[in-house]
mmCIF file of C-alpha atoms in Angstrom:
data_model
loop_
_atom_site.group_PDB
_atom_site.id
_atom_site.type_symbol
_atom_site.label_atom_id
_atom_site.label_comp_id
_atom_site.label_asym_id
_atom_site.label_seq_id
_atom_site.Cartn_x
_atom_site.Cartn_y
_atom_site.Cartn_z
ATOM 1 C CA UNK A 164 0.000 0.000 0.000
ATOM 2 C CA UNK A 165 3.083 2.400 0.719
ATOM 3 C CA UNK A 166 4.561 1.474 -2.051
ATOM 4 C CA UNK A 167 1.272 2.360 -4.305
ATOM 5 C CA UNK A 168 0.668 5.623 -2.482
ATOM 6 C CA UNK A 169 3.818 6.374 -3.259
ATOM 7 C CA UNK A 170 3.776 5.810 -6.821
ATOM 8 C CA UNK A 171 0.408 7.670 -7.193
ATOM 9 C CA UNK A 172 1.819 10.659 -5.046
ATOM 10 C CA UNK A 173 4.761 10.378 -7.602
ATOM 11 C CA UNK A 174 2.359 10.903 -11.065
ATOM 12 C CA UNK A 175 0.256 13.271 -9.065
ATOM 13 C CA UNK A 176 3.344 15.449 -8.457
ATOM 14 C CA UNK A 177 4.895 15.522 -12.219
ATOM 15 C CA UNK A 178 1.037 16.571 -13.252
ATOM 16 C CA UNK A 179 0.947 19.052 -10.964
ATOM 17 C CA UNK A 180 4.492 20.464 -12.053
ATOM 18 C CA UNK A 181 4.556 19.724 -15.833
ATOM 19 C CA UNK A 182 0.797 21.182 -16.346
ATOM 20 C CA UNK A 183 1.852 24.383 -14.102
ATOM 21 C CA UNK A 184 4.795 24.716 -15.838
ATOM 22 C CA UNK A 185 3.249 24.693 -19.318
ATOM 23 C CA UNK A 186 0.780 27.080 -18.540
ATOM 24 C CA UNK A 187 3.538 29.520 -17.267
ATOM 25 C CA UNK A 188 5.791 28.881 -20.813
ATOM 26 C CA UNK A 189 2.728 29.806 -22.682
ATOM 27 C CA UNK A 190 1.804 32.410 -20.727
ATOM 28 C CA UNK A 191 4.991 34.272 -20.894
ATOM 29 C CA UNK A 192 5.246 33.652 -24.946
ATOM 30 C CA UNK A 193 1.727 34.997 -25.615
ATOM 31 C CA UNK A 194 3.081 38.055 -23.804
ATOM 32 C CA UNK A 195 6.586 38.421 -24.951
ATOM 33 C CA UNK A 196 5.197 37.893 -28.380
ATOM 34 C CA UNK A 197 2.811 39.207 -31.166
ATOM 35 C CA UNK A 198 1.428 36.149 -32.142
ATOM 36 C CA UNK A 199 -2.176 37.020 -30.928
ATOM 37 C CA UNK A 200 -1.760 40.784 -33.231
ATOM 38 C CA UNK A 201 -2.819 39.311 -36.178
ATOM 39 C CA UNK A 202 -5.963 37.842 -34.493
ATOM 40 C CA UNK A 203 -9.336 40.008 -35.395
ATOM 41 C CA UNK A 204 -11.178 38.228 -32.242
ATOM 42 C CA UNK A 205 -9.385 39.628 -29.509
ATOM 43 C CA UNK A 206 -10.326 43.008 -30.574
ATOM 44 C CA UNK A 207 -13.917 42.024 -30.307
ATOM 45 C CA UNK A 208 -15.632 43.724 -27.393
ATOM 46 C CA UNK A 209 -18.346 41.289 -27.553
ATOM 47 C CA UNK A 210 -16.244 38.270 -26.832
ATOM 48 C CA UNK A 211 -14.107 39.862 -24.656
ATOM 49 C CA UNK A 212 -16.829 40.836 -22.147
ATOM 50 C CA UNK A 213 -17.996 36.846 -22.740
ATOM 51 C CA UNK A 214 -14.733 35.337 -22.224
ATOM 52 C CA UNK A 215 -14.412 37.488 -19.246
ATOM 53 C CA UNK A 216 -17.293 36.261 -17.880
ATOM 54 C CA UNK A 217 -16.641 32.556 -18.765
ATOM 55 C CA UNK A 218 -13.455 32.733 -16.847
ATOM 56 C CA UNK A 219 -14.999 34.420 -14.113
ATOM 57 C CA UNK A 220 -17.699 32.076 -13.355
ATOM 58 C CA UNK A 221 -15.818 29.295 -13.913
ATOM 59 C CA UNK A 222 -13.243 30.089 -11.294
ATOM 60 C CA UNK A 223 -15.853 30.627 -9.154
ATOM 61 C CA UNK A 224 -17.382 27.595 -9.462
ATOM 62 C CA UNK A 225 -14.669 24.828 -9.959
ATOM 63 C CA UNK A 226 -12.487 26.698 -7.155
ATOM 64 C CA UNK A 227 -14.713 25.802 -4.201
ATOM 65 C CA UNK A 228 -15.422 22.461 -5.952
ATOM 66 C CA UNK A 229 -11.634 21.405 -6.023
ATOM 67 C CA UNK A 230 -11.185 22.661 -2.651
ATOM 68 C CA UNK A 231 -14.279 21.472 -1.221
ATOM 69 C CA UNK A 232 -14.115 17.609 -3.315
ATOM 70 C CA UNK A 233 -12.693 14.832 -0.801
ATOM 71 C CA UNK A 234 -15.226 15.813 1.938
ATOM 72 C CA UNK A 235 -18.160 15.596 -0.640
ATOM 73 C CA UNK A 236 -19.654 12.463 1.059
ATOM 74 C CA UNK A 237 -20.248 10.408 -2.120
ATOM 75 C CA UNK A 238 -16.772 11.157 -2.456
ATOM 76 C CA UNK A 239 -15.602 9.985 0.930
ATOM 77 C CA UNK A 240 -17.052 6.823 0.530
ATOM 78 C CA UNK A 241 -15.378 5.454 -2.351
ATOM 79 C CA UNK A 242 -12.154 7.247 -1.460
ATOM 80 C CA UNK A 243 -9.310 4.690 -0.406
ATOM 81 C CA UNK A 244 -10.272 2.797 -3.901
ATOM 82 C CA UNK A 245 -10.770 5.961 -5.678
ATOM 83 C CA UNK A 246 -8.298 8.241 -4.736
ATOM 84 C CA UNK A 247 -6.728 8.443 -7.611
ATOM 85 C CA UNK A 248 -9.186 9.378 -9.741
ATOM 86 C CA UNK A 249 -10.864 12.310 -6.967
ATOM 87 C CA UNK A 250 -7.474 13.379 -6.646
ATOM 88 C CA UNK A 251 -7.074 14.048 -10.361
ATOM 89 C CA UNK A 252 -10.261 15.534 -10.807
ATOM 90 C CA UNK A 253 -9.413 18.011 -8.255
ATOM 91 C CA UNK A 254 -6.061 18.579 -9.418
ATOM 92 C CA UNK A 255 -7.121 19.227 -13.355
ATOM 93 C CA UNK A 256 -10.049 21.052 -12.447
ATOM 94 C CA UNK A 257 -8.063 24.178 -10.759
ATOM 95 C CA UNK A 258 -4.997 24.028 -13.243
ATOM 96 C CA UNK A 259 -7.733 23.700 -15.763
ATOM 97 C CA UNK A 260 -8.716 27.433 -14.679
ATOM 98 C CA UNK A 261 -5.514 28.497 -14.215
ATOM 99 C CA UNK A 262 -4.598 27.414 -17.315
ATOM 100 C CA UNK A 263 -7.578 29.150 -18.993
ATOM 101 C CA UNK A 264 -7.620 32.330 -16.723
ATOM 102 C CA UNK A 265 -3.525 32.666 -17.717
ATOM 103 C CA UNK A 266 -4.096 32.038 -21.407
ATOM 104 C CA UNK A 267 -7.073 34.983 -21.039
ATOM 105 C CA UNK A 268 -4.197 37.112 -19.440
ATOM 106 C CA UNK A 269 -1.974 36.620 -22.323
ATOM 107 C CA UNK A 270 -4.310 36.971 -24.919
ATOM 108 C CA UNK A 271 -6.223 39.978 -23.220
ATOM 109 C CA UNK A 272 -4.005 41.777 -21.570
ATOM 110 C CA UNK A 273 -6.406 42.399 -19.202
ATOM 111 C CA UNK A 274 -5.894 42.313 -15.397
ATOM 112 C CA UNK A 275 -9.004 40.809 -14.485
ATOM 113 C CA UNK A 276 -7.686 37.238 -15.187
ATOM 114 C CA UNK A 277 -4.171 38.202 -13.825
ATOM 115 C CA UNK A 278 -6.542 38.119 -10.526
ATOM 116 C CA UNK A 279 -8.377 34.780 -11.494
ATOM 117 C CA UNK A 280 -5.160 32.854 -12.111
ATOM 118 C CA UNK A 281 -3.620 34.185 -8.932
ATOM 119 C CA UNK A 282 -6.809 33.030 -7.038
ATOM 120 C CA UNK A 283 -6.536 29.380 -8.729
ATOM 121 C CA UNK A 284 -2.604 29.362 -7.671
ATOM 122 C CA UNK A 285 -3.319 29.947 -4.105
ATOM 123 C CA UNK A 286 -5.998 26.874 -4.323
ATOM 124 C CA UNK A 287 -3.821 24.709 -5.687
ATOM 125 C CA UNK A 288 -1.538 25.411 -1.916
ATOM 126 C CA UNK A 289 -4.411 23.481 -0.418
ATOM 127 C CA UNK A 290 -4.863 20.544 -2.804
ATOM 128 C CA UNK A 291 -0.292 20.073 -3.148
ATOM 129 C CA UNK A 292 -0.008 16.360 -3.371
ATOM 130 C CA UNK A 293 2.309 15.845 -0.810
ATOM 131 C CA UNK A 294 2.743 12.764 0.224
ATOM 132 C CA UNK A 295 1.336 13.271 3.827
ATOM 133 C CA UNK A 296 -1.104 14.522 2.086
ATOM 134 C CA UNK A 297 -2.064 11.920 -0.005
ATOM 135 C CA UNK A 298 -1.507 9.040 3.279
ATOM 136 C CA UNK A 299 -3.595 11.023 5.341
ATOM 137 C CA UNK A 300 -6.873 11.439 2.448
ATOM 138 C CA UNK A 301 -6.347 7.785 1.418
ATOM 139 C CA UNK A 302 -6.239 6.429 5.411
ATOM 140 C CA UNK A 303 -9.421 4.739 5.883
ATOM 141 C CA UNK A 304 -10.110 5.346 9.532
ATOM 142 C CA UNK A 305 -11.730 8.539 10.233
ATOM 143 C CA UNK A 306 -11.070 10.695 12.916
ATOM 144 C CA UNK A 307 -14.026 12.050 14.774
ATOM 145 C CA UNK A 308 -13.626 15.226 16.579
ATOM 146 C CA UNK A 309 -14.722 15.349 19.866
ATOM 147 C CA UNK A 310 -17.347 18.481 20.389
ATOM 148 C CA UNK A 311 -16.124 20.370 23.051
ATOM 149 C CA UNK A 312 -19.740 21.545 23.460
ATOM 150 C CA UNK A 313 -20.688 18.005 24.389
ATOM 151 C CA UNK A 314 -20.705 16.827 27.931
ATOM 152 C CA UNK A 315 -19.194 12.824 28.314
#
């Protein structure tokens, strides 16, 4: 079992670094670049404003949702078989908006998503597969807190 959590904290890991580090090479050539000149859309106010709300509302919704994932209860119950898929999900779903919300920056030049992809990097602190991290979410006994309100 240590040997598989291991392994899974392992691919979990290069994901996390390999899609974070794409999304900051493409980031810095769409800005360093004129590729995107040539391109009639950007100048479009229309899908600007729609893109720009697209990105919003996505980071609003799939932020919480990453964050918020392993203590879904569905979740919870299939987790020690199923960790590796929840813990993907929850991985690609906030570099999937940072991803989008830093491809918005480049393309935009607008600081709006500068915001959004900041937001998604500080998520992604709380969902790091460490591998503590990934031992303590895959350990099937549960600790109950005791409520201090409670009188035993």
């Amino acid at each position: 079992m240590a040997k598989t959590i291991s392994y899974l904290q392992h691919r979990l890991m290069m994901t996390f670094w390999t899609i974070l580090t794409l999304t900051l090479l493409i980031t810095v050539l769409l800005r360093t670049t004129d590729c995107c000149a040539t391109l009639q859309v950007i100048s479009n106010p229309v899908v600007e404003y729609v893109v720009d709300m697209v990105a919003v509302c996505l980071t609003i919704a799939f932020v919480p949702l990453a964050l918020r994932l392993m203590y879904c209860q569905s979740v919870r119950r299939k987790l020690p078989e199923k960790y590796a898929r929840w813990a993907w999900t929850r991985q690609l779903l906030l570099q999937s908006v940072c991803a989008i919300d830093a491809v918005c920056y480049g393309l935009f030049d607008k600081a709006s998503y500068f915001y959004l992809a900041i937001i998604s990097l500080l998520a992604m602190v709380f969902v790091y597969p460490s591998q503590k991290r990934c031992e303590a979410e895959t350990s099937k006994s549960e600790k109950k807190k005791k409520n201090p309100l409670s009188s035993s």
